[in-house]
Short mmCIF file of C-alpha atoms in Angstrom, two decimals:
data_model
loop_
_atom_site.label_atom_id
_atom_site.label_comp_id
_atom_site.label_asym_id
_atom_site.label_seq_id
_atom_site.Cartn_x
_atom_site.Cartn_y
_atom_site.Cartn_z
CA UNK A 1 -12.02 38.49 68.54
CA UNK A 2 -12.79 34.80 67.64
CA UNK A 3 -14.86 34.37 70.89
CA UNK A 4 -16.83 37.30 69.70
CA UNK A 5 -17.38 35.96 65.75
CA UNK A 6 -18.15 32.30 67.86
CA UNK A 7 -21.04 34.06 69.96
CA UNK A 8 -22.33 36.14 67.15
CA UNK A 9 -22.84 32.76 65.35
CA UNK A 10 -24.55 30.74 67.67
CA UNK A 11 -26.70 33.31 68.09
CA UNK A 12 -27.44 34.05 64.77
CA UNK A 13 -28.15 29.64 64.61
CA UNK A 14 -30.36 29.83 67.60
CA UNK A 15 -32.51 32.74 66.28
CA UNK A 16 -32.59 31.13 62.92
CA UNK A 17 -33.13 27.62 64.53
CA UNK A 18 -35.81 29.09 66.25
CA UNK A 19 -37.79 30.40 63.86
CA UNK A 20 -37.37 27.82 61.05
CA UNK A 21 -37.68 24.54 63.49
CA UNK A 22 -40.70 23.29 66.19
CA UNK A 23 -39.13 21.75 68.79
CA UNK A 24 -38.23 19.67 69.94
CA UNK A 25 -37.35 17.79 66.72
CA UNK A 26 -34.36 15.86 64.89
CA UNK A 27 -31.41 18.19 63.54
CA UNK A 28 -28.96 16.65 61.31
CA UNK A 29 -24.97 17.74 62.05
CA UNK A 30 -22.38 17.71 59.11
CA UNK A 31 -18.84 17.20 60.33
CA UNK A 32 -15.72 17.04 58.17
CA UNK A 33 -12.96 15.57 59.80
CA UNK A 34 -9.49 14.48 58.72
CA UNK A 35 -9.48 10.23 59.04
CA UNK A 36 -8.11 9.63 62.15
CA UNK A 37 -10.04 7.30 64.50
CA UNK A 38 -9.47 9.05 68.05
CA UNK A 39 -11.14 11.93 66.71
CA UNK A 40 -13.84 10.13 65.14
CA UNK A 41 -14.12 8.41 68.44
CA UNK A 42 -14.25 11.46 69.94
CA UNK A 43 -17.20 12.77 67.84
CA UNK A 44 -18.82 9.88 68.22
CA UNK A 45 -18.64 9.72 72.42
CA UNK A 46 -20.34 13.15 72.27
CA UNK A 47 -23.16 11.61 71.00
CA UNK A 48 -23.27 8.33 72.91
CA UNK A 49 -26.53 8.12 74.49
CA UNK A 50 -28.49 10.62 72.97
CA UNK A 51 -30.27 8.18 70.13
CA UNK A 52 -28.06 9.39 67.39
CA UNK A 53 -27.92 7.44 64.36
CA UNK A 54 -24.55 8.52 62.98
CA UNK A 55 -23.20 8.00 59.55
CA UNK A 56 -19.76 8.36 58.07
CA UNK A 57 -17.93 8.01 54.89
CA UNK A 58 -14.33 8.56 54.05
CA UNK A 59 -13.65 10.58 50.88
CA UNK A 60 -11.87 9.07 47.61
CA UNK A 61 -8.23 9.42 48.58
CA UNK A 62 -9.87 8.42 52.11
CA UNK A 63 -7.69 11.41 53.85
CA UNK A 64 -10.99 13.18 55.08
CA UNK A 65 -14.35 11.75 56.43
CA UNK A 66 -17.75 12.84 56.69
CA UNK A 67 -19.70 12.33 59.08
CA UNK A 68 -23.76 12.92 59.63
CA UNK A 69 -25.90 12.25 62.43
CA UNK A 70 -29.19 12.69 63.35
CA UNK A 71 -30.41 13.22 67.11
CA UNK A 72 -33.79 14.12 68.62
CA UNK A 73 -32.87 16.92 70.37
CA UNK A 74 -35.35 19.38 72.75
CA UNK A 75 -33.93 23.06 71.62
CA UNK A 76 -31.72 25.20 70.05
CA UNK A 77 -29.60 25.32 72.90
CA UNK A 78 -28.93 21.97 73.55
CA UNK A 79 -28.00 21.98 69.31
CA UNK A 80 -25.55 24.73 69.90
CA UNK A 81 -24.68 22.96 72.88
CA UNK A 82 -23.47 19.86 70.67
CA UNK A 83 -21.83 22.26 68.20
CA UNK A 84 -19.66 23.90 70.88
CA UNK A 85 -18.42 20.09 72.22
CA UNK A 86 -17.32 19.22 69.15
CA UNK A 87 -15.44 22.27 68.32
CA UNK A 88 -12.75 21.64 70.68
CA UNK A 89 -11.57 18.56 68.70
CA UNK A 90 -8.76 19.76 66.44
CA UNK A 91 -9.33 19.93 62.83
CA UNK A 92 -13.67 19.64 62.42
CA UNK A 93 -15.46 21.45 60.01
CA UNK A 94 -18.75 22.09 60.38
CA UNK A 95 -21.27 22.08 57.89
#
């Protein structure tokens, strides 16, 4: 069942990325993640190499960080791509 909700979202994203983007072109991720350097390490070896400029910021109580980078990317698949990488580190949100 979650496979199935998974697939009908990405593509849902691709048609939508597809029609509202030219590509290729820069697409901003939003990741929530709770403050724990592995898996900000981990994020952030995803997008090693690719150009990314990555930004994060810890929230108030500093048990959560957010973090946002950009990356030139070629199409919506390499995008969903991305998205699917990250999802297999425990406990990112996706915005």
């Amino acid at each position: 069942m979650e496979k199935e909700k998974s697939d009908e979202f990405y593509s849902r994203l691709k048609e939508q990325l597809l029609d509202s983007t030219k590509w290729p072109s820069n697409y901003l991720y939003k990741f929530i993640v709770p403050t724990d350097e592995q898996r900000i390490g981990q994020i952030n070896d995803i997008f090693n190499n690719t150009g990314a400029v990555i930004e994060s910021k810890k929230s108030k109580k500093g048990t959560y960080t957010s973090i946002s980078i950009t990356v030139h990317l070629d199409s919506p698949d390499e995008v969903i791509a991305k998205y699917k990488e990250v999802s297999t580190i425990e406990g990112v949100i996706s915005l």
